[in-house]
PDB file of C-alpha atoms in Angstrom:
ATOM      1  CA  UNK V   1       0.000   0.000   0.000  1.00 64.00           C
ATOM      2  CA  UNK V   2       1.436   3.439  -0.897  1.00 78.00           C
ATOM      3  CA  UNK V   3       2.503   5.725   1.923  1.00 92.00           C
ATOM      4  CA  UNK V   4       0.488   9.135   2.153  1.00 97.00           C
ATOM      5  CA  UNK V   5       3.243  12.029   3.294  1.00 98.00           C
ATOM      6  CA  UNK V   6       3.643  15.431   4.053  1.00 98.00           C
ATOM      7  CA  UNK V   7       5.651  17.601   1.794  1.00 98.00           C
ATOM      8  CA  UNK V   8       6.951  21.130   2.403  1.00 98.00           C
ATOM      9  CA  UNK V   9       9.215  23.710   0.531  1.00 98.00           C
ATOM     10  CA  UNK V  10      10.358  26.720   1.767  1.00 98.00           C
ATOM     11  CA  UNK V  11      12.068  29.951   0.189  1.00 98.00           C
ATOM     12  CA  UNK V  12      13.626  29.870  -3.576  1.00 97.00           C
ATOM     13  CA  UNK V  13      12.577  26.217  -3.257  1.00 98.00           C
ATOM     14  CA  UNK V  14       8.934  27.041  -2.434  1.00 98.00           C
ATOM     15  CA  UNK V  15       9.309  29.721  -4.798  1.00 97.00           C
ATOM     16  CA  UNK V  16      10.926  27.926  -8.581  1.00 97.00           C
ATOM     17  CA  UNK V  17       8.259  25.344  -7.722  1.00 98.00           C
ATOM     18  CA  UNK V  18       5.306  27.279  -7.397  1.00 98.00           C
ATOM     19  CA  UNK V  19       3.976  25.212  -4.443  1.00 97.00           C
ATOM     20  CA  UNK V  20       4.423  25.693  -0.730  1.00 98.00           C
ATOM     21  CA  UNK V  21       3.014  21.873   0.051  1.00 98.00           C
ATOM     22  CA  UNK V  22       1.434  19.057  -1.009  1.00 97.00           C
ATOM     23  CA  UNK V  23      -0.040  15.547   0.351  1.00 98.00           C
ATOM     24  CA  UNK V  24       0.878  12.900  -1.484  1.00 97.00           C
ATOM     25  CA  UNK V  25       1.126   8.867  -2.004  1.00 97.00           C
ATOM     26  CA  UNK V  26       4.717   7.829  -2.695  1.00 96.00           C
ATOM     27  CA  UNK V  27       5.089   4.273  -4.268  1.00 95.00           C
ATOM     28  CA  UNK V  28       6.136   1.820  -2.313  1.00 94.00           C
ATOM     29  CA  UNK V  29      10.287   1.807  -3.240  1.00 95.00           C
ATOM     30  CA  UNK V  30      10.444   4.965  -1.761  1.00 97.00           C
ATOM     31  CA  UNK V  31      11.323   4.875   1.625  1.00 97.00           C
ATOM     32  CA  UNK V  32      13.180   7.286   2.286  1.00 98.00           C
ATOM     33  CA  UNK V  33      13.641  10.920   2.204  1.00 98.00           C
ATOM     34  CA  UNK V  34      16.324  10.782  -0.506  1.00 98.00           C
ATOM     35  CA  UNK V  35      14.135   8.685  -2.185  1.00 98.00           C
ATOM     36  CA  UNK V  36      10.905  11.194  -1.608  1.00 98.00           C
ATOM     37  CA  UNK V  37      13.753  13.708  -3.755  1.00 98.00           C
ATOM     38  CA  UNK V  38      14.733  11.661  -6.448  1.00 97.00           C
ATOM     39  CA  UNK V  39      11.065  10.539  -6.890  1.00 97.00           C
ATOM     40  CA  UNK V  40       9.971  14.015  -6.968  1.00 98.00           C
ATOM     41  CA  UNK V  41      12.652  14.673  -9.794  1.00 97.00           C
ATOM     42  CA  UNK V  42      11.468  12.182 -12.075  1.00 97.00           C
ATOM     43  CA  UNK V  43       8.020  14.672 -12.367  1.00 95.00           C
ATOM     44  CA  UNK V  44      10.476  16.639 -14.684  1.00 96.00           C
ATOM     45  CA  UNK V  45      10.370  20.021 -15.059  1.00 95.00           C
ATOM     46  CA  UNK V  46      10.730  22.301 -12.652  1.00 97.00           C
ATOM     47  CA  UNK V  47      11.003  19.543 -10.273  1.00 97.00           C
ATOM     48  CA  UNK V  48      14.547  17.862 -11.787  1.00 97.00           C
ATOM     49  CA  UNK V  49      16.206  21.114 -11.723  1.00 97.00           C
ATOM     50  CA  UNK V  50      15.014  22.067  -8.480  1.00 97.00           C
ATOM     51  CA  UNK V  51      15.628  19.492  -6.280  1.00 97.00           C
ATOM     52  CA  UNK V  52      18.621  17.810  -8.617  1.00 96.00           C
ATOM     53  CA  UNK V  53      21.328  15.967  -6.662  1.00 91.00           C
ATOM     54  CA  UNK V  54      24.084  17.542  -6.350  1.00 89.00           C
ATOM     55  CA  UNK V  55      22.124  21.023  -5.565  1.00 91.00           C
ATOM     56  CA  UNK V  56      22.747  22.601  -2.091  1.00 92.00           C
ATOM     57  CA  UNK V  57      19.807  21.861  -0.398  1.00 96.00           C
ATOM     58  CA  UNK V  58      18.689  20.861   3.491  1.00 96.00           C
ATOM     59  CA  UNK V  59      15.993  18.130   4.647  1.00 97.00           C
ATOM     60  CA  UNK V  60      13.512  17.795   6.788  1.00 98.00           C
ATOM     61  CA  UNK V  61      11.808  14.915   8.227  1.00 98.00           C
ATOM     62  CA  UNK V  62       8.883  15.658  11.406  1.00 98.00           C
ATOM     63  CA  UNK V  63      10.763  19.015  11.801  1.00 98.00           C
ATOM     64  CA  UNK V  64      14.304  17.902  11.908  1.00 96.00           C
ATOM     65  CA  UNK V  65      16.898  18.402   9.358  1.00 96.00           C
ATOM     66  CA  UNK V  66      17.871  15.097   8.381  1.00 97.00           C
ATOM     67  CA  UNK V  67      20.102  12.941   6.087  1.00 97.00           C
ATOM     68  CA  UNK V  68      18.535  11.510   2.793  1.00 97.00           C
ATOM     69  CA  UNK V  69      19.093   8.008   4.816  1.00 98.00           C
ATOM     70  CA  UNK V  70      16.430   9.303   6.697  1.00 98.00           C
ATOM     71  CA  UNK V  71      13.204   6.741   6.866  1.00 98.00           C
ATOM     72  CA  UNK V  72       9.733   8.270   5.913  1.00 98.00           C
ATOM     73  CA  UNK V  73       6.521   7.074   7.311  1.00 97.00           C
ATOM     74  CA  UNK V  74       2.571   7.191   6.573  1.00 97.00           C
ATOM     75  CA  UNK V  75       1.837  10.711   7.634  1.00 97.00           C
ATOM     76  CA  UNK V  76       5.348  11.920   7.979  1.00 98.00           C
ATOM     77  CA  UNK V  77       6.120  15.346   6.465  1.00 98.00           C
ATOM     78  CA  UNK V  78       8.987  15.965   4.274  1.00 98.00           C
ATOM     79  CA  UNK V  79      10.266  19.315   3.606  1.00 98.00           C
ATOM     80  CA  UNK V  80      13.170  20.133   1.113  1.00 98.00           C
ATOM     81  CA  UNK V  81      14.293  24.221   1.342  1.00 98.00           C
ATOM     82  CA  UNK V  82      17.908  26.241   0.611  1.00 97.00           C
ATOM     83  CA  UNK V  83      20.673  26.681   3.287  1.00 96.00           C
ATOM     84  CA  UNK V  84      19.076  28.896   6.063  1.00 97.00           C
ATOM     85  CA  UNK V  85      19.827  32.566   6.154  1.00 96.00           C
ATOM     86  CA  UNK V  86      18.439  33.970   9.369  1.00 96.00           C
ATOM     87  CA  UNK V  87      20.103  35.779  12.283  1.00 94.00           C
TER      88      UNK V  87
ATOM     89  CA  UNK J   1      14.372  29.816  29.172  1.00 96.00           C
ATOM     90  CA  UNK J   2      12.116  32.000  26.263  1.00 98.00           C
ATOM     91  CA  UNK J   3      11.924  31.321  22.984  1.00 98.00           C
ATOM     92  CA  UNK J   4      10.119  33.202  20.837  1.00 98.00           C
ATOM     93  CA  UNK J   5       9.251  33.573  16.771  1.00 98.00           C
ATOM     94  CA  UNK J   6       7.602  36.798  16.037  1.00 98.00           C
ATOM     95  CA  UNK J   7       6.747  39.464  13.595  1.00 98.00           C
ATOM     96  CA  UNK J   8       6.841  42.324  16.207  1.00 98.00           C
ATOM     97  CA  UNK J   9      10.139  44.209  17.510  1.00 98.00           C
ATOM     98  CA  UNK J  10      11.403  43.436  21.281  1.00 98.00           C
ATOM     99  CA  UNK J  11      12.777  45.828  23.518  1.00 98.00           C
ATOM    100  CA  UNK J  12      16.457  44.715  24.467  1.00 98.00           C
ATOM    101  CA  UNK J  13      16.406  46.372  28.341  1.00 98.00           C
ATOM    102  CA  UNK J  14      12.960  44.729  29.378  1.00 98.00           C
ATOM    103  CA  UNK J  15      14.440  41.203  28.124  1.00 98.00           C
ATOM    104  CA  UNK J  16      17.034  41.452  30.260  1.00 98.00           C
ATOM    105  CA  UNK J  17      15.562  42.702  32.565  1.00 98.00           C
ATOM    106  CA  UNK J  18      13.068  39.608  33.055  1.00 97.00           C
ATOM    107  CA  UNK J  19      15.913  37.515  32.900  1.00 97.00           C
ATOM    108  CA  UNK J  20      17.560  39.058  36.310  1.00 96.00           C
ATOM    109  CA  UNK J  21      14.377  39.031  37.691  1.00 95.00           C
ATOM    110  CA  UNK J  22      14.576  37.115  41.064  1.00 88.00           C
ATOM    111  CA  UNK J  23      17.514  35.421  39.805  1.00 96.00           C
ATOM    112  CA  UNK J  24      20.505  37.313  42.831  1.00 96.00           C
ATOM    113  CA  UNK J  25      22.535  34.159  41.747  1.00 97.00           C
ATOM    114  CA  UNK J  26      23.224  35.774  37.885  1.00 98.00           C
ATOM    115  CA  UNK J  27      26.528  37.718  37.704  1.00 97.00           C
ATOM    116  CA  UNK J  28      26.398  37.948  34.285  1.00 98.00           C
ATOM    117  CA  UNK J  29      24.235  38.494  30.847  1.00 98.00           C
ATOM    118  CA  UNK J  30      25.761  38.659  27.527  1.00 98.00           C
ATOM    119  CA  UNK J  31      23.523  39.380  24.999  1.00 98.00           C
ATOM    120  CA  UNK J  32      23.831  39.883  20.919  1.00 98.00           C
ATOM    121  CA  UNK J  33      21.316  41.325  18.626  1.00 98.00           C
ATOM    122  CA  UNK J  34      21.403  41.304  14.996  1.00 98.00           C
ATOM    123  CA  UNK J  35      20.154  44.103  12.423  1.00 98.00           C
ATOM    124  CA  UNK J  36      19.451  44.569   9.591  1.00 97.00           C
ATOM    125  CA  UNK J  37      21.818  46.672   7.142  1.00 95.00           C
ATOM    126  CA  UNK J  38      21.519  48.630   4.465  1.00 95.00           C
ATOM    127  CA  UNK J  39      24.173  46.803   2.208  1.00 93.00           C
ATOM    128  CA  UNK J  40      25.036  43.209   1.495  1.00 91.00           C
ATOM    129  CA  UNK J  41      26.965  41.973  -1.312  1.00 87.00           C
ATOM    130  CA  UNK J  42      27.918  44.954  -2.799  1.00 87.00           C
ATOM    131  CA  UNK J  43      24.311  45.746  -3.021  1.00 90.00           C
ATOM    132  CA  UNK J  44      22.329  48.556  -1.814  1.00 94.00           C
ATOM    133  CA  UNK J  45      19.024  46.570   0.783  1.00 95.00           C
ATOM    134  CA  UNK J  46      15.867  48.648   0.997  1.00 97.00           C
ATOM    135  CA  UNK J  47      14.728  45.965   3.148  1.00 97.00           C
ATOM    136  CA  UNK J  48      13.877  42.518   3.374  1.00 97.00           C
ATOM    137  CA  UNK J  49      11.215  39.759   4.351  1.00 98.00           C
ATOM    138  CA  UNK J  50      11.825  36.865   7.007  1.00 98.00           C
ATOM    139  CA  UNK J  51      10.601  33.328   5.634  1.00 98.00           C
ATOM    140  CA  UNK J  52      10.400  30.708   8.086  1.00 98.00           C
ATOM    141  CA  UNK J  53       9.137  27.078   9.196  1.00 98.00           C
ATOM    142  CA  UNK J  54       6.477  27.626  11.109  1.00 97.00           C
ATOM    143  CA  UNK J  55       6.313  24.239  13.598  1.00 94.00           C
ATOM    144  CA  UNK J  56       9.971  23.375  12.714  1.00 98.00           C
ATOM    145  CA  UNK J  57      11.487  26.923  13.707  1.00 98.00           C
ATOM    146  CA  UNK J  58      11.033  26.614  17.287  1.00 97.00           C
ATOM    147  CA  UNK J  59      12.093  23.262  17.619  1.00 97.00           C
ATOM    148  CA  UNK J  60      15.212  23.792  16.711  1.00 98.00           C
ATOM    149  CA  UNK J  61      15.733  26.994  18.770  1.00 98.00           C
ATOM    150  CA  UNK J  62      15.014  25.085  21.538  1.00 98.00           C
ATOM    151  CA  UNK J  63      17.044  22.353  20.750  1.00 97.00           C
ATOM    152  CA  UNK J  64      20.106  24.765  20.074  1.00 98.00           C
ATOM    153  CA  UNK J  65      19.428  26.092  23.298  1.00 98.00           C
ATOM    154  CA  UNK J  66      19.804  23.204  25.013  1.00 97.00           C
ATOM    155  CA  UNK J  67      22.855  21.954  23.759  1.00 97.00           C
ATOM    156  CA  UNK J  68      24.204  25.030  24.899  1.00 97.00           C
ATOM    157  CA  UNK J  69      22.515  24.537  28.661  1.00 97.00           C
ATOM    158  CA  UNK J  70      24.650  20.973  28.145  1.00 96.00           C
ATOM    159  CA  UNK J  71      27.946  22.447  27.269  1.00 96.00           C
ATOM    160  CA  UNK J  72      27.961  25.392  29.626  1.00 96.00           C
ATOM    161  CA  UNK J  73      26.328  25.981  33.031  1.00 96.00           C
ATOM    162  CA  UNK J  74      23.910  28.535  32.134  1.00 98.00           C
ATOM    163  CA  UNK J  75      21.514  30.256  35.043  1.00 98.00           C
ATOM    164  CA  UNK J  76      18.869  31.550  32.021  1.00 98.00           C
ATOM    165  CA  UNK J  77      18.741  31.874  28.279  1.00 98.00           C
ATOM    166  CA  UNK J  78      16.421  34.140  25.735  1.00 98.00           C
ATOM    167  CA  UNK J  79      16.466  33.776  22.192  1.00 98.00           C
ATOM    168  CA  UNK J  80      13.774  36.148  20.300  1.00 98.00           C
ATOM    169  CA  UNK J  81      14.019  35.999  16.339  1.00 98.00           C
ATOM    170  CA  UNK J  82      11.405  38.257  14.410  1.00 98.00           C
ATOM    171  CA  UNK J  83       9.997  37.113  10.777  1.00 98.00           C
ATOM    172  CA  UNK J  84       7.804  39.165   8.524  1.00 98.00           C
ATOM    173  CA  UNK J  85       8.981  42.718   6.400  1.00 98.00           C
ATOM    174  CA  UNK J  86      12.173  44.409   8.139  1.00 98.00           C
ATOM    175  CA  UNK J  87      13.860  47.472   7.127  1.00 98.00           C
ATOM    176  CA  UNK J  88      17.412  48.930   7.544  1.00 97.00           C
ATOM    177  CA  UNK J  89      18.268  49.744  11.139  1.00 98.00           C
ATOM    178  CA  UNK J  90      15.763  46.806  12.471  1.00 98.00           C
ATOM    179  CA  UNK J  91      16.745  44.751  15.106  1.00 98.00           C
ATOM    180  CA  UNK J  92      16.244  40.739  13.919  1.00 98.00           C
ATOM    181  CA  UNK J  93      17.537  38.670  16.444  1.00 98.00           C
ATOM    182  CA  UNK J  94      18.373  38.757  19.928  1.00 98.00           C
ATOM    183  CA  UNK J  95      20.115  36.253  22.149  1.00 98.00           C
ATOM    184  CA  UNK J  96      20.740  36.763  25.814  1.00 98.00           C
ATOM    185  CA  UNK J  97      22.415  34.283  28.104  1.00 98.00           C
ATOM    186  CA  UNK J  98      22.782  34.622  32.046  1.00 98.00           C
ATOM    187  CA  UNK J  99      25.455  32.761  33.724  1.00 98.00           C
ATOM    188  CA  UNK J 100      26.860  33.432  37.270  1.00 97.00           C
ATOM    189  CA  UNK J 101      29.934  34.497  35.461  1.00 96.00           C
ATOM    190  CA  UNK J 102      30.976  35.882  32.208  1.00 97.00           C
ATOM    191  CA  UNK J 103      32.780  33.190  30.542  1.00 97.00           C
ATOM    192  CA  UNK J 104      29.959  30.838  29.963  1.00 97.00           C
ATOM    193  CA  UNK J 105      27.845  33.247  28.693  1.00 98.00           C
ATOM    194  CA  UNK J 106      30.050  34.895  26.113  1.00 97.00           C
ATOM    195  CA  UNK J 107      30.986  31.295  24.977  1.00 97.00           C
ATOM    196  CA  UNK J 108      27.046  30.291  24.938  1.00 98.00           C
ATOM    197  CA  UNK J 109      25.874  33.369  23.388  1.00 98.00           C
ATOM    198  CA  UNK J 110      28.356  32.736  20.447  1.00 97.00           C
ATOM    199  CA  UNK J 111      27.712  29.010  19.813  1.00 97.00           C
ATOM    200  CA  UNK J 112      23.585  29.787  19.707  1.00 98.00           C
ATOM    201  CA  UNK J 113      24.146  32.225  17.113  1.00 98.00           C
ATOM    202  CA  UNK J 114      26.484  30.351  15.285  1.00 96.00           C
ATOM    203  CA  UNK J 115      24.331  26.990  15.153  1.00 97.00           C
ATOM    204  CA  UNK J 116      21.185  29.621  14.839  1.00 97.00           C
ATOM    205  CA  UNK J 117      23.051  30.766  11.558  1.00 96.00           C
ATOM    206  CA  UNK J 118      23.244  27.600  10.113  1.00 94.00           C
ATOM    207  CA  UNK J 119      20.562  25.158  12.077  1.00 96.00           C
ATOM    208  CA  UNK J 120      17.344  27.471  12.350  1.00 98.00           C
ATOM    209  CA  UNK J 121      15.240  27.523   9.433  1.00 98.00           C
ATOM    210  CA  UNK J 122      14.437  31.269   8.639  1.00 98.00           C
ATOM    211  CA  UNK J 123      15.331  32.678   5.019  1.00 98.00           C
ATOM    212  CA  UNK J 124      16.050  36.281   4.042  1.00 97.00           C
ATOM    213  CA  UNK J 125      14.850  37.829   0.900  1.00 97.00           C
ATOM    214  CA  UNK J 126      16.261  41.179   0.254  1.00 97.00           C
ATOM    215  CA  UNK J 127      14.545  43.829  -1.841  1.00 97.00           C
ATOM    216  CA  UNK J 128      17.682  45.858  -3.790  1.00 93.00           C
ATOM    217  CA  UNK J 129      18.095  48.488  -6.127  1.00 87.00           C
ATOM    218  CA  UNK J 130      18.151  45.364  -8.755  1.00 88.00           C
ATOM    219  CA  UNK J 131      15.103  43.456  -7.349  1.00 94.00           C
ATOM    220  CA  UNK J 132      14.306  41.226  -5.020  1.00 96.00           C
ATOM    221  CA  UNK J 133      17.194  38.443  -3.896  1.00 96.00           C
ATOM    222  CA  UNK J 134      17.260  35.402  -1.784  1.00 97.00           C
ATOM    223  CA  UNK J 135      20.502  36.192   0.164  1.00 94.00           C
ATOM    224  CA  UNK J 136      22.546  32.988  -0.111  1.00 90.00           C
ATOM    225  CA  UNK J 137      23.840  31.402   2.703  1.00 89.00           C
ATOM    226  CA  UNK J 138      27.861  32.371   3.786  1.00 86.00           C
ATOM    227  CA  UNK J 139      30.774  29.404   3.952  1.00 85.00           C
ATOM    228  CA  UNK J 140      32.157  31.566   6.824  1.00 88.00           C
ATOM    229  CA  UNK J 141      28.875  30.830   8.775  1.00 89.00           C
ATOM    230  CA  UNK J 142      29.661  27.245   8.354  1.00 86.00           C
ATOM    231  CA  UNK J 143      33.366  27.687   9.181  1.00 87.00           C
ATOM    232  CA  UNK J 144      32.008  29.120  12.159  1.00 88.00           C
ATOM    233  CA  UNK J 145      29.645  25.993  12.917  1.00 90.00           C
ATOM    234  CA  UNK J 146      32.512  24.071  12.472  1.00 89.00           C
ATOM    235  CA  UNK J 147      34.870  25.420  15.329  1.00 88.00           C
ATOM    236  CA  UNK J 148      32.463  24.386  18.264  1.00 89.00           C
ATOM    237  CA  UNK J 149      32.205  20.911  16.588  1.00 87.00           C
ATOM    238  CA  UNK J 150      36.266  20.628  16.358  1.00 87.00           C
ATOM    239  CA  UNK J 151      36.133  21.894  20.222  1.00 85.00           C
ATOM    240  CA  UNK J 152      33.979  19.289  21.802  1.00 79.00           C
ATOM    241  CA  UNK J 153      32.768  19.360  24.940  1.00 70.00           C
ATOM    242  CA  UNK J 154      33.961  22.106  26.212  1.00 65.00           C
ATOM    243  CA  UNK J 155      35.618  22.919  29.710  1.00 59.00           C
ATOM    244  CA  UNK J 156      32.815  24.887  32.207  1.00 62.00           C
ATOM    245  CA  UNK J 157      34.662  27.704  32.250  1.00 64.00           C
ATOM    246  CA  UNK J 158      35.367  29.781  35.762  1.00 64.00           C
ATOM    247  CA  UNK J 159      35.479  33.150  34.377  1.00 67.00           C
TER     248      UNK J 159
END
């Protein structure tokens, strides 16, 4: 059964994307939150660009930054935003 | 300990004052607020807007905070970060730590700003003279992250 999860972007993220969040059923293979990106990539356009590997970017899984090792669950939310800038 | 996400400005002396409050034990409060300028990058700022993660944002001021209650004694900390529009001149952040002396709190202050810069999810997008900019984050704030991981657990320090 496919896993229903949060997702969140923040900032130029939120912004080249046109979409602050979304709830959404990821396939079964992905299981974690790298695999939430690399999914999301293979939408294409503006998606690949966006969140591309190799792209300076910071995770969140449940409101802690996390690794892409990181392992999702049903309701979890995911957020994917820039290096922070406050202060 | 306060911590606090907010749109409107804080008043530096009543902060710390709250902080002393009942607390004879304090012998010291260092305490660091940041502003916004009117230049960055070569470029002339009008003024800015504060993104942040609403939920996620205080979670990991408190957790920041408490590392530093782990590495140093610490009698009381504040940190107050505003979101929202800001203009030149604005204050943006303060943090203000009370220790009984000043060592601890000079050394705390500077390692919750520096995991703040780098840890805290708040973005700044700054209205130039060319448009609008998100400012990109700075290697030196990461250099800076860097030094307290190098140190370790630090030494309480009697200062």
């Amino acid at each position: 059964m496919a896993t229903t999860i949060e997702l969140r972007f923040f900032a130029s993220v939120r912004e080249k994307l046109g979409i602050s969040e979304e709830k959404i059923a990821v396939p079964d293979n992905v299981r974690t939150v790298g695999d939430v990106r690399a999914w999301l990539c293979s939408r294409g356009e503006p998606w690949s660009e966006v969140l591309a590997e190799g792209r300076a970017l910071r995770m969140a899984l449940d409101h802690e930054m996390c690794e892409p090792e990181a392992e999702i669950h049903a309701g979890c939310e995911v957020a994917f935003f820039p290096p922070v800038t406050g202060g | 300990m306060k911590i606090q996400v907010q749109t409107a400005d804080f008043d530096l002396q009543s902060e710390l004052n709250a902080m002393r409050a009942g607390r004879p034990d304090t012998g010291a409060i260092v305490s660091f607020i940041g502003l916004v300028r009117d230049v960055n990058d070569g470029k002339s700022v009008a003024g800015m807007e504060l993104e942040h993660y609403p939920g996620m944002t205080e979670k990991a001021l408190q957790q920041i905070a408490e590392q530093a209650q782990q590495r140093w004694e610490l009698i009381d900390l504040t940190v107050i970060h505003r979101v929202g529009p800001l203009l030149p001149t604005d204050q943006i952040v303060l943090v203000a730590v009370a220790s009984r002396h000043r060592g601890n709190a000079f050394a705390a202050c500077e390692f919750i700003m520096d995991y703040l810069k780098t840890e805290a999810p708040f973005w700044k997008k700054e209205q130039t003279t060319e448009g609008e900019r998100w400012v990109d984050a700075r290697e030196t704030d990461q250099v800076a992250l860097e030094k307290w991981i190098a140190a370790g657990v630090p030494q309480d320090c009697a200062i």
